[in-house]
Coordinates of C-alpha atoms in Angstrom, one line a residue:
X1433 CA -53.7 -49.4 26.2
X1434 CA -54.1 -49.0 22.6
X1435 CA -51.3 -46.4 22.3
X1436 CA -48.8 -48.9 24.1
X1437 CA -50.2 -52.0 22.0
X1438 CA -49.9 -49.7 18.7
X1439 CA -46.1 -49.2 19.8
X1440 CA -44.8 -53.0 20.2
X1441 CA -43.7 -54.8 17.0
X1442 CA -46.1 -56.8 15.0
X1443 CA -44.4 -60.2 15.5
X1444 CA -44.6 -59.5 19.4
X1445 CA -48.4 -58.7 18.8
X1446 CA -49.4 -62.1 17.0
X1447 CA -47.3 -64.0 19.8
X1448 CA -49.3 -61.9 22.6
X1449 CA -52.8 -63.2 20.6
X1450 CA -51.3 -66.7 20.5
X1451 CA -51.9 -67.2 24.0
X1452 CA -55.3 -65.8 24.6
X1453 CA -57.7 -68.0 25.6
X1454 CA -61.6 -68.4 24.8
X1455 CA -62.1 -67.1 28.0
X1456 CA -60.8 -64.3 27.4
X1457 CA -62.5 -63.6 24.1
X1458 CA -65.6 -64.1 25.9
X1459 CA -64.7 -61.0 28.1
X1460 CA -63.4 -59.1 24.5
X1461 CA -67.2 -57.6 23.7
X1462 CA -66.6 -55.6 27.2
X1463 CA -63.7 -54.0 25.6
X1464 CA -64.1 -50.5 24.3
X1465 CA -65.3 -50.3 20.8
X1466 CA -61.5 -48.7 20.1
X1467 CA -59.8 -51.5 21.4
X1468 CA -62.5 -54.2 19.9
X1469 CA -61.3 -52.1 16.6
X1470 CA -57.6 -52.6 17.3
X1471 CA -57.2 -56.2 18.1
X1472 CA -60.0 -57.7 15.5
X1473 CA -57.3 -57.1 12.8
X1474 CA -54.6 -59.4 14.6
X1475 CA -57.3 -62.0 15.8
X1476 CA -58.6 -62.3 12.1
X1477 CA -54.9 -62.0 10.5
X1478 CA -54.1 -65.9 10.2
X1479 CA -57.8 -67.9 10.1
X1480 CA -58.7 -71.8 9.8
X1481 CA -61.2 -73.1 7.5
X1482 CA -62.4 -77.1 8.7
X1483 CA -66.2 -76.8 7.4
X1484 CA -67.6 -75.1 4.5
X1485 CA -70.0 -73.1 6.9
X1486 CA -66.4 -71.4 8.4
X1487 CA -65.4 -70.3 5.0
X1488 CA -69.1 -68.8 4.4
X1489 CA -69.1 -66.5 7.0
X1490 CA -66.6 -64.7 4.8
X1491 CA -69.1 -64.1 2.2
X1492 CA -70.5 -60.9 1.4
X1493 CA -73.6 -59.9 3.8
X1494 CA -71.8 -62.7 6.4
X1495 CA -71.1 -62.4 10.0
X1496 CA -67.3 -61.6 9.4
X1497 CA -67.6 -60.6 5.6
X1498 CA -66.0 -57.3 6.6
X1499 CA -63.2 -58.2 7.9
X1500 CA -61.7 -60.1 4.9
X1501 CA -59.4 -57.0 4.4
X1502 CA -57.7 -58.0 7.4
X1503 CA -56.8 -61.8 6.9
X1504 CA -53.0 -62.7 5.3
X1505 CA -53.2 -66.1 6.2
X1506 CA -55.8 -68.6 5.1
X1507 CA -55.6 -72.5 6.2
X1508 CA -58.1 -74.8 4.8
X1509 CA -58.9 -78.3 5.9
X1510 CA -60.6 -81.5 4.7
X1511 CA -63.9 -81.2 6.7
X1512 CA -64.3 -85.0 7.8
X1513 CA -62.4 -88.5 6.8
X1514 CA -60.8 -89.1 3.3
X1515 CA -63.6 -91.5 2.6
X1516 CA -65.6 -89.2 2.8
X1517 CA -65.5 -87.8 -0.2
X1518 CA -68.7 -85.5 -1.3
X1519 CA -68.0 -83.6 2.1
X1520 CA -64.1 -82.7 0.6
X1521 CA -65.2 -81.8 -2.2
X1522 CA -68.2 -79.6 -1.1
X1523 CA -65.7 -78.2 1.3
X1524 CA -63.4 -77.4 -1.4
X1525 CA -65.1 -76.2 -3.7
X1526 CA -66.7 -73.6 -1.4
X1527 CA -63.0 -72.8 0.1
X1528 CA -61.8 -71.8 -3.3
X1529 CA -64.8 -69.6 -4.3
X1530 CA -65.1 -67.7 -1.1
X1531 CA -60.9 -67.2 -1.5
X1532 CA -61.4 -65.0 -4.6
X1533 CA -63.1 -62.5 -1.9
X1534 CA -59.9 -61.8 -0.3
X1535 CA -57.7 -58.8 -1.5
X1536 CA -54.6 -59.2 0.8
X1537 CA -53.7 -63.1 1.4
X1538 CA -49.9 -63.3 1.7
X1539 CA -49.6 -67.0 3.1
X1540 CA -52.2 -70.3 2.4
X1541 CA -52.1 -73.9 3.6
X1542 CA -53.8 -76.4 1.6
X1543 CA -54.8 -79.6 3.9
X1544 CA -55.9 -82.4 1.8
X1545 CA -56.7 -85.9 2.6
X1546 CA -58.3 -87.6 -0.3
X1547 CA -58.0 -91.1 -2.3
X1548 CA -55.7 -91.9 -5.2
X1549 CA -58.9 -92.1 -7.6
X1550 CA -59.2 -88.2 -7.4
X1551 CA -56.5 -86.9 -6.2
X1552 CA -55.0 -85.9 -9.5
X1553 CA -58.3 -84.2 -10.3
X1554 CA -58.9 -82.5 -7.1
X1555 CA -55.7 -81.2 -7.4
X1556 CA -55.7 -79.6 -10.9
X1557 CA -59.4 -78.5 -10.0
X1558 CA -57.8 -76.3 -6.7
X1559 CA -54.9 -74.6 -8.0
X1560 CA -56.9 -73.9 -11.1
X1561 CA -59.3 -71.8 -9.2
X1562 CA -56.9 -70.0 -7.4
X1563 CA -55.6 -68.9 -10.5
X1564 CA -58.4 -67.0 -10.5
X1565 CA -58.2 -65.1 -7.5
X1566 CA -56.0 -62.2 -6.8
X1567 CA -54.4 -64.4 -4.2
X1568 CA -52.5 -66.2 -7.3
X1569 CA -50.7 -63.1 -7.3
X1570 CA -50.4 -61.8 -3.7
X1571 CA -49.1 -65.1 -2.1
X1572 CA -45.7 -65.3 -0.5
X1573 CA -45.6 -68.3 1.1
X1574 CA -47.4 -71.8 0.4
X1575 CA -47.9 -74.7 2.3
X1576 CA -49.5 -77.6 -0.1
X1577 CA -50.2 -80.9 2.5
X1578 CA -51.8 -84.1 0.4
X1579 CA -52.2 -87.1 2.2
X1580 CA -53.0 -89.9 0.0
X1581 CA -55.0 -93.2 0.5
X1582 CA -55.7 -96.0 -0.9
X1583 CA -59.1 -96.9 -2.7
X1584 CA -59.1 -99.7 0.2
X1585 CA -61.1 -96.9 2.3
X1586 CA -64.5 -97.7 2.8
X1587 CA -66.4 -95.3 0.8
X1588 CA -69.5 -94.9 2.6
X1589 CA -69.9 -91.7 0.4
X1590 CA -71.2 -93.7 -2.9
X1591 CA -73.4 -96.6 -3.6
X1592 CA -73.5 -99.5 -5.9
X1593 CA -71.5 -103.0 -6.5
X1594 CA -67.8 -103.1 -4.8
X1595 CA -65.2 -102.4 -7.2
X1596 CA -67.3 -99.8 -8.9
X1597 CA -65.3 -96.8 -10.3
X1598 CA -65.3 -94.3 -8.0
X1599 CA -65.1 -91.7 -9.9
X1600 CA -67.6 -93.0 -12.6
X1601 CA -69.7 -93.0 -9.4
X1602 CA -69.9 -89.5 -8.5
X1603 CA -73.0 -87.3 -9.2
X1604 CA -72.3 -84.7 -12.0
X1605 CA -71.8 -81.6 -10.5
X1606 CA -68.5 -83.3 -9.1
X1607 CA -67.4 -83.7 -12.6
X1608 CA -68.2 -80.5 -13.5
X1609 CA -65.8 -79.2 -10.8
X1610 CA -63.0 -82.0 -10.9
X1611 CA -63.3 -82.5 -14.9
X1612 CA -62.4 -85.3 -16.8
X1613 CA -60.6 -88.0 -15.0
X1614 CA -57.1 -87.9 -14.7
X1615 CA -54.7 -91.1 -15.0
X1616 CA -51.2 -91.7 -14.5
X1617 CA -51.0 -92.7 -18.5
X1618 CA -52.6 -89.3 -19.4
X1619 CA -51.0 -86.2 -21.3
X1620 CA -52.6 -83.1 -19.5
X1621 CA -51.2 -79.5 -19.2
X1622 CA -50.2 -78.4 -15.1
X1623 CA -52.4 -76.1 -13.8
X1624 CA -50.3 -72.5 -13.3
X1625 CA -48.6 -72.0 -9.7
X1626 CA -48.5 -69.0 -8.3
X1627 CA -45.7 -67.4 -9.7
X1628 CA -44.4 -64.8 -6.9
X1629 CA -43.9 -67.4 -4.4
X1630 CA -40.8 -67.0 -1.9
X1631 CA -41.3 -69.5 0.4
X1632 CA -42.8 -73.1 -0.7
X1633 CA -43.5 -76.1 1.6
X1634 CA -44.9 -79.2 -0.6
X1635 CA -45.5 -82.6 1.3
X1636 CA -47.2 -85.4 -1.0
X1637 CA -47.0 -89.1 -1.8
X1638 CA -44.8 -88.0 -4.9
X1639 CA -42.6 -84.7 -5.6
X1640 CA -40.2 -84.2 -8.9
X1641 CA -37.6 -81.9 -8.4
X1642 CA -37.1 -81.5 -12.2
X1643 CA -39.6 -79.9 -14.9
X1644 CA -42.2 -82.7 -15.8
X1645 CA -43.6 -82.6 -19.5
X1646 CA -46.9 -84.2 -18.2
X1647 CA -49.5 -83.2 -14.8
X1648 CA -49.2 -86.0 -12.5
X1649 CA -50.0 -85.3 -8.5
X1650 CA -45.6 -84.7 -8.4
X1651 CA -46.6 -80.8 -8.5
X1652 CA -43.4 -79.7 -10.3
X1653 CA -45.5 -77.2 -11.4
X1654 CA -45.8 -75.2 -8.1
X1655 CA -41.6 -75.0 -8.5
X1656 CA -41.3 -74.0 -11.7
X1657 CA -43.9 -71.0 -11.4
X1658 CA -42.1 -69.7 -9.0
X1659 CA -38.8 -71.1 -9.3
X1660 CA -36.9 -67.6 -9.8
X1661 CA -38.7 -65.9 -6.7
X1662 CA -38.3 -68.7 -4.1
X1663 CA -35.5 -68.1 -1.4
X1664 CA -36.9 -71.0 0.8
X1665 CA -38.2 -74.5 -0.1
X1666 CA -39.3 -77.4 2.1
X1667 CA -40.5 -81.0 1.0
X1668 CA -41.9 -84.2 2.3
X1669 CA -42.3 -86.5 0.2
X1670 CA -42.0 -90.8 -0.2
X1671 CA -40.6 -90.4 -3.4
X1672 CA -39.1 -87.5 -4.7
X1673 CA -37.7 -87.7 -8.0
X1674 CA -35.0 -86.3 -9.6
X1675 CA -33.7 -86.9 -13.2
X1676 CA -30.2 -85.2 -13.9
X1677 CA -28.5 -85.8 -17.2
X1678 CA -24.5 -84.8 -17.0
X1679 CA -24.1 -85.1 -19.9
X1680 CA -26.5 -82.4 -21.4
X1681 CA -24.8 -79.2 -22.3
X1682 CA -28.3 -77.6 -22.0
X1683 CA -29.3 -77.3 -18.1
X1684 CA -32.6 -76.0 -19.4
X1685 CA -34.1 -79.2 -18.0
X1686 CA -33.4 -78.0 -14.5
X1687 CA -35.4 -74.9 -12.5
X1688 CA -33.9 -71.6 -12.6
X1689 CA -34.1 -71.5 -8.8
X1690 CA -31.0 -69.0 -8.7
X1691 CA -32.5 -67.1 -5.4
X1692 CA -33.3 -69.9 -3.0
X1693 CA -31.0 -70.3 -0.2
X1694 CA -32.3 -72.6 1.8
X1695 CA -33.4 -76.2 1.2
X1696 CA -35.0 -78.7 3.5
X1697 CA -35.9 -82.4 2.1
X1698 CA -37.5 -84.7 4.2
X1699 CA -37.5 -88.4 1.7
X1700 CA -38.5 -91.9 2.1
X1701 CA -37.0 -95.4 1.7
X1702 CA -34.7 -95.6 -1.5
X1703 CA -34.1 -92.3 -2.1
X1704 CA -30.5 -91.9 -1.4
X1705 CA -29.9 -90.9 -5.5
X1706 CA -30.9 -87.2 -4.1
X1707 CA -27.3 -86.9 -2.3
X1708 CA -26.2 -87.5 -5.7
X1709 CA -28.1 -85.4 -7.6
X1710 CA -29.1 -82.1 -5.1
X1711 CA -26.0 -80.2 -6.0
X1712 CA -26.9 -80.3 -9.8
X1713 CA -30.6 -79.0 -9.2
X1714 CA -29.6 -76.5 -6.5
X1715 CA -26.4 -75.6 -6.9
X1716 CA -26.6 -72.2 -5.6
X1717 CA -28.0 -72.9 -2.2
X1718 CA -26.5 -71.6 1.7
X1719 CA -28.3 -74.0 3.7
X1720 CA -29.4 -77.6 3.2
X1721 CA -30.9 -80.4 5.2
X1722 CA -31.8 -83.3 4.0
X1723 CA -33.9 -85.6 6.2
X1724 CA -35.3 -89.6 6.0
X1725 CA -38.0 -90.6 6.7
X1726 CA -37.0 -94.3 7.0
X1727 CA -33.9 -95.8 8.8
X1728 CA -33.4 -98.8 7.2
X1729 CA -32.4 -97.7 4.2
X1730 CA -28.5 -98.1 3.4
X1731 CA -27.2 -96.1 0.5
X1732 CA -24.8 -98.4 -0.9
X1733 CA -25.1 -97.5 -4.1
X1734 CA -22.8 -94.2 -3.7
X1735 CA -20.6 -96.2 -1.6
X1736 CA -17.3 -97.4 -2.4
X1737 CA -16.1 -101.0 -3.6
X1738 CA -16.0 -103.6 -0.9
X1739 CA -11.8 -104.0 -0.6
X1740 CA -9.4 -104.2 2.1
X1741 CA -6.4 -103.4 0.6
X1742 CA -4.8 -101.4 3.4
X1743 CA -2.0 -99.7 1.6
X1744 CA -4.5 -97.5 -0.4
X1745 CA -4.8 -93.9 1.2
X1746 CA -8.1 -93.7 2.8
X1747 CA -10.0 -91.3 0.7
X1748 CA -14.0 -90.9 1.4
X1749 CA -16.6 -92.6 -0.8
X1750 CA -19.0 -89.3 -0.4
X1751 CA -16.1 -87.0 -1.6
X1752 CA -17.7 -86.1 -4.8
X1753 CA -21.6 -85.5 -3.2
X1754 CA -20.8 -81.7 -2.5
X1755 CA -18.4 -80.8 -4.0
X1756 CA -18.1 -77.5 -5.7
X1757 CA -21.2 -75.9 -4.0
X1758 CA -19.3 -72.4 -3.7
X1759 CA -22.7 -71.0 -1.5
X1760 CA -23.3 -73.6 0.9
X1761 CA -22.6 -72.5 4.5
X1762 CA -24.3 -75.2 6.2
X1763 CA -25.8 -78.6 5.6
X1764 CA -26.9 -81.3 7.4
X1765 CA -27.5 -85.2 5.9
X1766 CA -28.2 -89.1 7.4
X1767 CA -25.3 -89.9 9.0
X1768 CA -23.4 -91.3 5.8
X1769 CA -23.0 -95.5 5.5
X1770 CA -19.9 -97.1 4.6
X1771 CA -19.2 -100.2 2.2
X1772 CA -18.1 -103.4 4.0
X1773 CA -14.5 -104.0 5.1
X1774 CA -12.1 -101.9 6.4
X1775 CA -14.8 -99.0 6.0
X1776 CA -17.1 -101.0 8.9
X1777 CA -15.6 -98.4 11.7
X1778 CA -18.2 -97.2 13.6
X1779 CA -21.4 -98.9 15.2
X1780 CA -23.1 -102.0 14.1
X1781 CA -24.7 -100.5 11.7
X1782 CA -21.7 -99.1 9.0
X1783 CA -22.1 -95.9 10.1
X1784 CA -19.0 -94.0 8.9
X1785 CA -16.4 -93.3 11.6
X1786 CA -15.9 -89.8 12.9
X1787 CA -12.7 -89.5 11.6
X1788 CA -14.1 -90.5 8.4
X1789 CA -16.4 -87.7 8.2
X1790 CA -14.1 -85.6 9.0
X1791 CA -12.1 -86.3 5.8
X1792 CA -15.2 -86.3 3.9
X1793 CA -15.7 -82.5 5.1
X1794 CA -12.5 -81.8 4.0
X1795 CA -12.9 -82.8 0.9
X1796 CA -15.7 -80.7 0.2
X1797 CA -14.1 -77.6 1.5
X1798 CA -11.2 -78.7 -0.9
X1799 CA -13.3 -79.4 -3.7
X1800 CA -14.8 -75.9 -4.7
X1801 CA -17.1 -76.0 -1.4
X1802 CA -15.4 -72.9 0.0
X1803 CA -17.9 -71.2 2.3
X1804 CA -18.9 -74.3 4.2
X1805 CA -19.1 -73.7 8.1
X1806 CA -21.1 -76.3 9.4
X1807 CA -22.0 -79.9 9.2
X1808 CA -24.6 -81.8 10.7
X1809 CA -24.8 -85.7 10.4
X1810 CA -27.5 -86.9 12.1
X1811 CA -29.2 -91.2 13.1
X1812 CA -32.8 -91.0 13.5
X1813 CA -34.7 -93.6 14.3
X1814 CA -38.8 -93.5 13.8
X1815 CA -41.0 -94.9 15.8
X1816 CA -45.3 -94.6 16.5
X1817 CA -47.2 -91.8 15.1
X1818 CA -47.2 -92.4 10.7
X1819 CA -44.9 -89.8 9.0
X1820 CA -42.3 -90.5 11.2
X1821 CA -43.3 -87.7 13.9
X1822 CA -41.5 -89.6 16.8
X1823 CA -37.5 -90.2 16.4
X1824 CA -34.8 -91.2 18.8
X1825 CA -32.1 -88.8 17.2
X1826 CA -27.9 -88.7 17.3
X1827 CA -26.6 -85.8 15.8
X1828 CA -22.3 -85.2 15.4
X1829 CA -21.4 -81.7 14.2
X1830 CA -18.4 -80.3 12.3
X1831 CA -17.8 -76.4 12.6
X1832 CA -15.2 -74.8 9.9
X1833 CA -12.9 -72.6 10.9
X1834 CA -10.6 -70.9 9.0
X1835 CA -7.7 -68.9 9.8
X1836 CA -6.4 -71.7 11.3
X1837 CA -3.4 -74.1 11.1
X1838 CA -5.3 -76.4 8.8
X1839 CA -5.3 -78.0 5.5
X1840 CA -4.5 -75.3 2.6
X1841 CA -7.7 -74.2 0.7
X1842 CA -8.1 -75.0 -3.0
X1843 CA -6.4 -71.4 -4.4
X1844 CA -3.8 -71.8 -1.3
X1845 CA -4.0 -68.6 0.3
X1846 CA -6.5 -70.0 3.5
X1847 CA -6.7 -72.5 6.0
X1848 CA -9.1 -74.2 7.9
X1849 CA -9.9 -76.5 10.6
X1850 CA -12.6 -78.8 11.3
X1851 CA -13.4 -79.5 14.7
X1852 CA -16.2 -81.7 16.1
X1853 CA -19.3 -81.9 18.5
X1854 CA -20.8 -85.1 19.5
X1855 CA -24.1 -84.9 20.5
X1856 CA -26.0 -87.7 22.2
X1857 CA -29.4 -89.3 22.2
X1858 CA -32.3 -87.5 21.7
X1859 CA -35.9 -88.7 21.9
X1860 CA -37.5 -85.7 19.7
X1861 CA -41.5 -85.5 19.6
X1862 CA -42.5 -83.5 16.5
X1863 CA -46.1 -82.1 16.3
X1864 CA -47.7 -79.9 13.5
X1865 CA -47.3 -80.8 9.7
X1866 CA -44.5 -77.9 8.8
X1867 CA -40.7 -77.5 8.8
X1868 CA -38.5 -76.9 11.8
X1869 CA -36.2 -74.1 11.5
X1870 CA -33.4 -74.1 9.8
X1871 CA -31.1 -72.8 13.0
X1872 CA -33.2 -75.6 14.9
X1873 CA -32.0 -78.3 12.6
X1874 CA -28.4 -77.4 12.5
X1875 CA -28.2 -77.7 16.7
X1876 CA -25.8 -80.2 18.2
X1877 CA -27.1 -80.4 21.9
X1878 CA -26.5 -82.6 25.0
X1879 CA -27.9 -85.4 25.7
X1880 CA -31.8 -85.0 27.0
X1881 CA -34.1 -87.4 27.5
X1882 CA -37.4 -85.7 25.6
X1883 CA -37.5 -82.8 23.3
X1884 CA -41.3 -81.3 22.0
X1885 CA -41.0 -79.4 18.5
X1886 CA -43.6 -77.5 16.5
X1887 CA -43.3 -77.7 12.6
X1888 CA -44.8 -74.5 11.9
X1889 CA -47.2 -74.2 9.0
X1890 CA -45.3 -71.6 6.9
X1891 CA -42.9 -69.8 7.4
X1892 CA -44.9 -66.3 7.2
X1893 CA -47.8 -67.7 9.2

């Protein structure tokens, strides 16, 4: 058994331990102490943390102290509600000292659920002490999850009049851990990222594309450690910022992020300026999908002018989004909105017609955007679950090929055509907290009435 087991890949092993139940574990001490000594590797290679007395058992002298050699992937947890705010930050602070124990931890997810008052703190305070740890240096891939609330939460945690600062209330040794308070007005240094990252997966209240001078909770600073290492990047975010000056002749406002190929940004209401803006802070990007969180949200602002003078040439008022983008191969955006007018071809809504996106494709491939083979516009619409985990979804895809009889490429010498797949509605269930694939997200299928996804953690986990 343990000669076949030793044989079979280690992806094929993890998926084979995916699926064994407790009962099973509670037949493993039968097991022969060699097998026992094969498989407590993989059952210890990815572990949870939810409680601080979890993480403990890791310690030195503890019931599984030994086997921290084994674990690559770490995933830590708030322990109870975000009000409840001693237990978090017990939990966390016992997280990050037993993490400096481990020699070999490749991938980490952060799970935070904490209120606005300390959330700059308790941030700063975490990726400070793994700056201390040899994970810092050893960790590939990063998931960093921060769910934020409002001080409305009752806060059963600390006493005294309502309205009292809450983080004037907490005992000392809290401050001794969090430090001085942190406010949106105040000058303070990042902490340092880790700085060999290559895959990154940030989803908070706020995220800044571009280098911020100041530490707010936007945690720039986790791209620009490891902004020339990163090949994959994934963010959630309500507001993700973005400031782009085209007028600079120094870029040196913008991350070096020259090896990441793919891109996936999930954004919230009013954030259409990214469509704008994505090819000037990633301009060396394959693949790219950028997904909304809301659906109400028009972008008229990179529309065109509301005319209907019919003996202008049609000419798309997205043209200029993409172009140039001599990497991109495949990318996938909200179904693009058109002004009033003559533009009003498709839908109730001003959704672009078909025809029109078509144009706007070829535009792009026209433009500089030579390698493009596939586009993905997609209509989602959110409902139950917060976070927008439920969607009714249609998707149309636009496949490149070239070779064909086509329109002339920009140096003249290929051709290509763009042909389409409609694909029809979708109700899509996503569970977990990651990102979907990127093949996933660029699949135009039939229509079917219910579709479950997993959002895996990391990409390496």
């Amino acid at each position: 058994m343990t000669v076949s087991l030793l044989d079979l890949p280690r992806e094929l092993v993890d998926e084979i331990l995916s699926h064994v139940s407790q009962r099973d574990f509670k037949r493993f001490s039968r097991c022969s102490r060699a097998c026992r000594g094969f498989f407590i590797p993989f059952v210890f290679n990815h572990i949870e943390w939810r409680t601080p007395t979890k993480a403990a058992a890791f310690r030195d002298g503890g019931l599984v102290g030994h086997l921290r050699p084994a674990v690559s992937h770490i995933s830590m947890h708030c322990p109870g509600r975000p009000s409840e705010l001693f237990r978090t930050i017990d939990a966390f602070q016992v997280y990050m000292d037993v993490l400096k124990l481990f020699p070999n931890i490749r991938s980490l997810w952060i799970n935070l659920s904490v209120i606005e008052e300390i959330e700059a703190n308790l941030i700063h305070a975490i990726f400070t002490k793994l700056s201390t740890t040899p994970a810092f240096y050893t960790l590939k891939s990063l998931n960093f999850t921060c769910k934020r609330f409002s001080s409305s939460y009752n806060l059963h945690d600390l006493s005294g009049s309502p309205g009292q600062d809450f983080f004037a209330a907490l005992p000392e040794k809290y401050h001794q851990f969090l430090g001085p308070r942190i406010q949106m007005t105040d000058t303070v240094d990042p902490p340092p990222g880790p700085p060999g990252l290559t895959e990154l997966v940030v989803a908070t209240y706020l995220v800044s594309l571009t280098p911020a001078h100041e530490f707010e909770p936007r945690v720039s600073f986790l791209l620009q450690s490891s902004a020339e290492t990163l090949t994959r990047l994934c963010i959630r975010s309500n507001i993700v910022l973005a400031v782009v000056d085209q007028a600079a002749e120094d870029q040196g406002y913008l991350f070096n992020c020259k090896g990441l190929r793919q891109v996936q940004i999930n954004f919230g209401y009013g954030q259409w300026h990214l469509l704008r803006v994505v090819k000037d802070v990633f301009p060396d990007i394959e693949d790219l999908a950028i997904l909304k969180q809301g659906v109400e949200d028009r972008p008229r602002e990179i529309g065109r002018p509301h005319h209907k003078d019919e003996t202008t040439p049609y000419e798309s008022p997205f043209c200029h989004l993409f172009k140039g983008m001599k990497n991109l191969r495949r990318l996938r955006v909200p179904w693009l909105v058109g002004s009033p007018g003559r533009y009003e071809k498709f839908g109730s809504n001003c959704y672009l017609h078909p025809d029109d996106l078509e144009e706007t494709i070829n535009c792009w491939v026209s433009g500089g955007t030579g390698k493009l083979e596939k586009v993905v516009f997609a209509q989602d619409d959110t409902w139950g679950s917060y976070g927008g985990k439920n969607i009714w979804q249609s998707l149309i895809g636009f496949t490149i090929v070239r070779g064909g009889t086509g329109t002339l490429d920009i140096d003249g010498k290929h051709r290509w055509k763009v042909s389409r797949k409609l694909g029809g509605m979708a109700g899509i269930s996503i569970q977990g907290v990651g990102q979907r694939s990127m093949d996933e997200l660029f699949e135009v299928s039939p229509p079917r009435t219910h579709v479950s996804l997993y959002g895996k953690q990391n990409w390496l986990s």
